[in-house]
Coordinates of N, CA and C in Angstrom, one line a residue:
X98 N 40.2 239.6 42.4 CA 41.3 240.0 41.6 C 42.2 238.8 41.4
X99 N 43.4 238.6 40.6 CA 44.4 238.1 40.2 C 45.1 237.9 41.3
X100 N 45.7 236.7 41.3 CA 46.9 236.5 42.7 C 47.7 235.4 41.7
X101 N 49.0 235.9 42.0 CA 50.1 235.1 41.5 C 51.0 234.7 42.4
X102 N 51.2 233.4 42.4 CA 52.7 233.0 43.4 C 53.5 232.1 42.7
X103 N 54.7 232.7 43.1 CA 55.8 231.8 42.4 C 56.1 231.3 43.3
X104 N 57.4 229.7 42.8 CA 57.9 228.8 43.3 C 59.1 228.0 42.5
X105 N 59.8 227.6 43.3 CA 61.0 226.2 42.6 C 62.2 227.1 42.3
X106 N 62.2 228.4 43.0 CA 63.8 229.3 43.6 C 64.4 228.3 44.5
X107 N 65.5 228.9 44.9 CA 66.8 228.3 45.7 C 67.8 228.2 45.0
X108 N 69.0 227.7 45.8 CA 70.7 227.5 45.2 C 70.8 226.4 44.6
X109 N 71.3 227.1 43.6 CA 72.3 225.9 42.9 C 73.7 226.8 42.3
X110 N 74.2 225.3 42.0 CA 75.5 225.6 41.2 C 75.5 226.0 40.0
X111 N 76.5 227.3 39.4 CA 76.8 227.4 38.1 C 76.8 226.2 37.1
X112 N 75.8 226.0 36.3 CA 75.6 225.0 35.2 C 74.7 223.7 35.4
X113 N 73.9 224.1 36.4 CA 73.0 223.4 37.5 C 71.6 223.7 36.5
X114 N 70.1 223.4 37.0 CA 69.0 223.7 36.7 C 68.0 224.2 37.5
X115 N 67.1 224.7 37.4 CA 66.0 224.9 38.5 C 64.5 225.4 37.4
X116 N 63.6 224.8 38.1 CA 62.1 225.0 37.2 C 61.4 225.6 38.0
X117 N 60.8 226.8 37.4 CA 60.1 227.7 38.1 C 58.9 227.6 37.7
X118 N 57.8 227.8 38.8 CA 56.4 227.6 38.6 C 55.5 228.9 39.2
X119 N 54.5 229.0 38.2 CA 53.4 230.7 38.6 C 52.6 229.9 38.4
X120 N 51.4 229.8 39.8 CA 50.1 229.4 39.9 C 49.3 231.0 39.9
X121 N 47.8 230.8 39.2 CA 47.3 232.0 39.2 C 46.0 231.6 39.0
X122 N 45.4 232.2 40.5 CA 44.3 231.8 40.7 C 43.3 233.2 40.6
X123 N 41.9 233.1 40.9 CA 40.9 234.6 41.1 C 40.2 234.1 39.8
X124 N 39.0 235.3 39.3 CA 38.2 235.0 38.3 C 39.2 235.1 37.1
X125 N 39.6 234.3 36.3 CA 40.3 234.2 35.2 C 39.5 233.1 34.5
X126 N 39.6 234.5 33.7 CA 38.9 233.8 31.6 C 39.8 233.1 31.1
X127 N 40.5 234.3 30.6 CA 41.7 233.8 29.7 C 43.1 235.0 30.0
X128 N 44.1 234.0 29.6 CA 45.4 235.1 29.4 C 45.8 235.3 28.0
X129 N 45.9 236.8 27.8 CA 46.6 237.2 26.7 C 48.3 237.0 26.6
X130 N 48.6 236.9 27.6 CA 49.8 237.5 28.3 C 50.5 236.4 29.1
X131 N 51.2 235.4 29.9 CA 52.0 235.7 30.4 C 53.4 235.7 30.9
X132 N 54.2 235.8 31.9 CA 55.4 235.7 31.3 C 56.5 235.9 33.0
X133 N 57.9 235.9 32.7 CA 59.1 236.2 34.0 C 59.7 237.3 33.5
X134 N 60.5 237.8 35.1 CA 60.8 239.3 35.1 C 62.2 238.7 36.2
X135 N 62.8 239.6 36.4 CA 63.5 238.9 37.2 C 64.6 240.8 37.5
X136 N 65.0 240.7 38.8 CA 65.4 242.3 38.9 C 66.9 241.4 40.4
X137 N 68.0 241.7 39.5 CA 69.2 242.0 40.2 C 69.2 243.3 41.3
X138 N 70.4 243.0 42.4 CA 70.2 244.2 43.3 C 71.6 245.1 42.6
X139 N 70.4 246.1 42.4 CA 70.9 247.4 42.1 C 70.7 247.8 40.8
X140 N 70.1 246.5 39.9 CA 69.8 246.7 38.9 C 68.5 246.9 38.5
X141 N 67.8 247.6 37.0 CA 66.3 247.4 36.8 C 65.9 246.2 36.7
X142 N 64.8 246.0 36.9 CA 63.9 244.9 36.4 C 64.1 244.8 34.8
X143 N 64.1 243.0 34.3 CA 64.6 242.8 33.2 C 63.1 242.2 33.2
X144 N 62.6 241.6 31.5 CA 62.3 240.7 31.1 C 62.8 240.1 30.8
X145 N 62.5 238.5 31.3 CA 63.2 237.2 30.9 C 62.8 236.5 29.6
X146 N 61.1 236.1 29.9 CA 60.3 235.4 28.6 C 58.9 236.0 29.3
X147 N 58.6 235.7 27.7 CA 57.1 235.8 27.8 C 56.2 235.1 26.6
X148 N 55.4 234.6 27.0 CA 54.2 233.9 26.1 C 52.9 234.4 25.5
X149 N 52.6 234.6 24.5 CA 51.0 235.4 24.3 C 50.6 234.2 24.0
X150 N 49.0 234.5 24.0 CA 47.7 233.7 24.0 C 47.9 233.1 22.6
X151 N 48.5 233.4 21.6 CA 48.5 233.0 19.9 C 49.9 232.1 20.3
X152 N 50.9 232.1 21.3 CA 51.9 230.8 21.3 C 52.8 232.1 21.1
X153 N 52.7 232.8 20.8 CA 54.3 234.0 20.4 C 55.4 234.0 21.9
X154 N 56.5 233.3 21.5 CA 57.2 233.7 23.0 C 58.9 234.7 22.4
X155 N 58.9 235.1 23.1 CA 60.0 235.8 23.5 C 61.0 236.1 24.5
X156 N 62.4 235.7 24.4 CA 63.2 235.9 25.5 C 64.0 236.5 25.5
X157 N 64.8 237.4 26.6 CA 66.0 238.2 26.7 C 67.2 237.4 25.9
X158 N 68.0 238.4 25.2 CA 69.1 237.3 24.7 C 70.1 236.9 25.3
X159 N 70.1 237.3 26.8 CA 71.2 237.2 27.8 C 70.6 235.3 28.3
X160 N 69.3 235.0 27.8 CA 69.3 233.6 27.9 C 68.4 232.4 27.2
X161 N 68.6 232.7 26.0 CA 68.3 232.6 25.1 C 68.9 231.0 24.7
X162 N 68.3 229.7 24.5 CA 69.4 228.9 24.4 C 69.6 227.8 25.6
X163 N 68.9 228.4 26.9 CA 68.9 228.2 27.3 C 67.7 228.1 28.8
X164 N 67.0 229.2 28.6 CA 65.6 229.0 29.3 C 64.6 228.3 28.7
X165 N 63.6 228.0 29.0 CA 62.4 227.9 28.3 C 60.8 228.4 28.9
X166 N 60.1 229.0 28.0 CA 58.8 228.8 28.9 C 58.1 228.2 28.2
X167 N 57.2 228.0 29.3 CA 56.1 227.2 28.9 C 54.6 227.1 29.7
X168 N 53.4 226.6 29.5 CA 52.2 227.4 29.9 C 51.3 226.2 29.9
X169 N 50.5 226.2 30.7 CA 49.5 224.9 30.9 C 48.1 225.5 31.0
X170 N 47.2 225.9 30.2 CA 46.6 226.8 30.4 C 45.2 226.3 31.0
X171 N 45.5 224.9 31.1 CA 44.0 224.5 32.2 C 44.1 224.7 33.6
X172 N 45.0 224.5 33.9 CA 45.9 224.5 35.1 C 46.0 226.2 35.5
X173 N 46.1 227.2 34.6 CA 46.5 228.4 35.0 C 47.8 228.9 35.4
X174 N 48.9 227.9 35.0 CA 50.3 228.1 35.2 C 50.8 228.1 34.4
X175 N 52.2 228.9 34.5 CA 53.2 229.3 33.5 C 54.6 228.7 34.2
X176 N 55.5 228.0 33.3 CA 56.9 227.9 34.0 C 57.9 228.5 33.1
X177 N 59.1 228.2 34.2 CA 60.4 228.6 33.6 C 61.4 227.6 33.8
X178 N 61.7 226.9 32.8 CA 63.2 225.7 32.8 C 64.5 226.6 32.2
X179 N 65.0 226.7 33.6 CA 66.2 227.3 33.7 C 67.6 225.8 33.7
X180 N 68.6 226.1 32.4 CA 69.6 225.1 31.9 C 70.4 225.8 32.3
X181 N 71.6 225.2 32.4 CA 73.2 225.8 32.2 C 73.0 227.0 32.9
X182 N 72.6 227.1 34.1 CA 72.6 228.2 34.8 C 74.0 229.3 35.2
X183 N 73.9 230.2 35.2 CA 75.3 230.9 35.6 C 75.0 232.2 37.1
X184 N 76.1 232.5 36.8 CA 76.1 233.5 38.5 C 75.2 234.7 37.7
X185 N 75.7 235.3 36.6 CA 74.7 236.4 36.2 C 73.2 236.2 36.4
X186 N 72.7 235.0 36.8 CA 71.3 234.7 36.6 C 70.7 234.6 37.9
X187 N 71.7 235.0 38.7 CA 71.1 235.5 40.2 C 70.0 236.9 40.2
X188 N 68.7 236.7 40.7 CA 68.0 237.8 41.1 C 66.6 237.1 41.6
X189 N 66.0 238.3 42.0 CA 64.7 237.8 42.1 C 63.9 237.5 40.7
X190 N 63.0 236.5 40.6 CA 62.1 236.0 39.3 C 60.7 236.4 40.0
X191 N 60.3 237.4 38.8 CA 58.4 237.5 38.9 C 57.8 237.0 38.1
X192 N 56.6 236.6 38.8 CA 56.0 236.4 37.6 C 55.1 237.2 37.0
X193 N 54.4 237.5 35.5 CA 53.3 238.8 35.3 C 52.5 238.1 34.2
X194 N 51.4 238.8 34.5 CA 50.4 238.1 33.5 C 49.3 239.0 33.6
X195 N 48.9 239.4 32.0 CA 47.6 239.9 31.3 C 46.9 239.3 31.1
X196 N 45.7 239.3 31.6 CA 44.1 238.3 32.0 C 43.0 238.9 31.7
X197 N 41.9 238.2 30.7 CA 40.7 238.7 30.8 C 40.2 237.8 31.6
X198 N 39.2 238.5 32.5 CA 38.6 237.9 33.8 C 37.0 237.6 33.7
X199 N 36.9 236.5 34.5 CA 35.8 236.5 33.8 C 34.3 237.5 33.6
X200 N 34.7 238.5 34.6 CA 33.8 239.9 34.4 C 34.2 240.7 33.1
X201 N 35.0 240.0 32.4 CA 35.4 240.9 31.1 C 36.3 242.2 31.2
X202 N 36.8 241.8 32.4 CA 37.8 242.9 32.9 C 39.0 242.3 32.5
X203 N 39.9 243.3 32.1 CA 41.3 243.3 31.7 C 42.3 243.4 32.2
X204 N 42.9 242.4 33.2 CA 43.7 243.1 34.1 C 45.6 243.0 33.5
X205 N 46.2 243.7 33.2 CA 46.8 243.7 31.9 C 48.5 244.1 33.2
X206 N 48.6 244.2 34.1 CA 49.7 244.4 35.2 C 50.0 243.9 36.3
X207 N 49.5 242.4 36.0 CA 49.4 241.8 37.1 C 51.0 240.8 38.0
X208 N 51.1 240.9 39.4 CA 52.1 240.4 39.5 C 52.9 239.7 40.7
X209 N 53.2 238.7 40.8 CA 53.6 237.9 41.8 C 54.6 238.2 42.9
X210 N 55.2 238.0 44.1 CA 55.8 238.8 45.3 C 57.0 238.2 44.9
X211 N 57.7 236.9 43.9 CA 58.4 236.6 43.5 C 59.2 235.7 44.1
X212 N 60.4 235.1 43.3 CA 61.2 233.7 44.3 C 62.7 234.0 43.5
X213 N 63.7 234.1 45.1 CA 64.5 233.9 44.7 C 65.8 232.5 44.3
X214 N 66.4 233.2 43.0 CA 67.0 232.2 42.1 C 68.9 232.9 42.6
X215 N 69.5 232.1 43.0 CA 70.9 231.9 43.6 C 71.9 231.1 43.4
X216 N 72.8 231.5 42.1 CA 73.4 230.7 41.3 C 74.9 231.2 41.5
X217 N 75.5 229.6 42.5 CA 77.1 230.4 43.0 C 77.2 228.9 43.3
X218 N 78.7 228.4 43.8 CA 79.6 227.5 43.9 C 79.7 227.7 45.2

């Protein structure tokens, strides 16, 4: 199966940076899919960004301007360059990713135990 781990959480200061990295190892073909999630306490899980296989990305507009993703696809990793960071941007970050495997299986829910991101003065 698919195993995802994230990395490059911890503290910083409001207006600070931090680069987040998903390694994703197991039988993987290709990804259609993948992307960050990130879930405040008490709040739902948000999407953050996401990338499809054709380059299409998309990001929440709460950071917009400001994140970026991006995807190394030999490698099997996906990041997140987090700018001008603020306190709202405190939560846990997942990572998720839609994969055809190389058994031709589609594993389309897949997802990392996550890292937390802690943005305060």
């Amino acid at each position: 199966q698919v195993h995802l781990v994230e990395s490059g959480g911890g503290l910083v200061q409001p207006g600070g940076s931090l680069r987040l990295s998903c390694a994703a190892s197991g039988n993987i073909f290709s990804f259609y899919r993948m992307g960050w999630y990130r879930q405040a306490p008490g709040k739902q899980r948000e999407l953050v960004a996401t990338i499809t296989s054709g380059g299409t990305i998309r990001y929440t507009d709460s950071v917009k301007g400001r994140f970026t993703i991006s995807r190394d696809n030999a490698k099997n990793m996906v990041y997140l360059q987090m700018n001008r960071l603020k306190p709202e941007d405190t939560a846990v970050y997942y990572c998720n990713a839609d994969v055809l495997t190389i058994q031709r299986t589609r594993e389309n829910d897949c997802w990392g135990q996550g890292t937390q991101v802690t943005v305060s003065s």
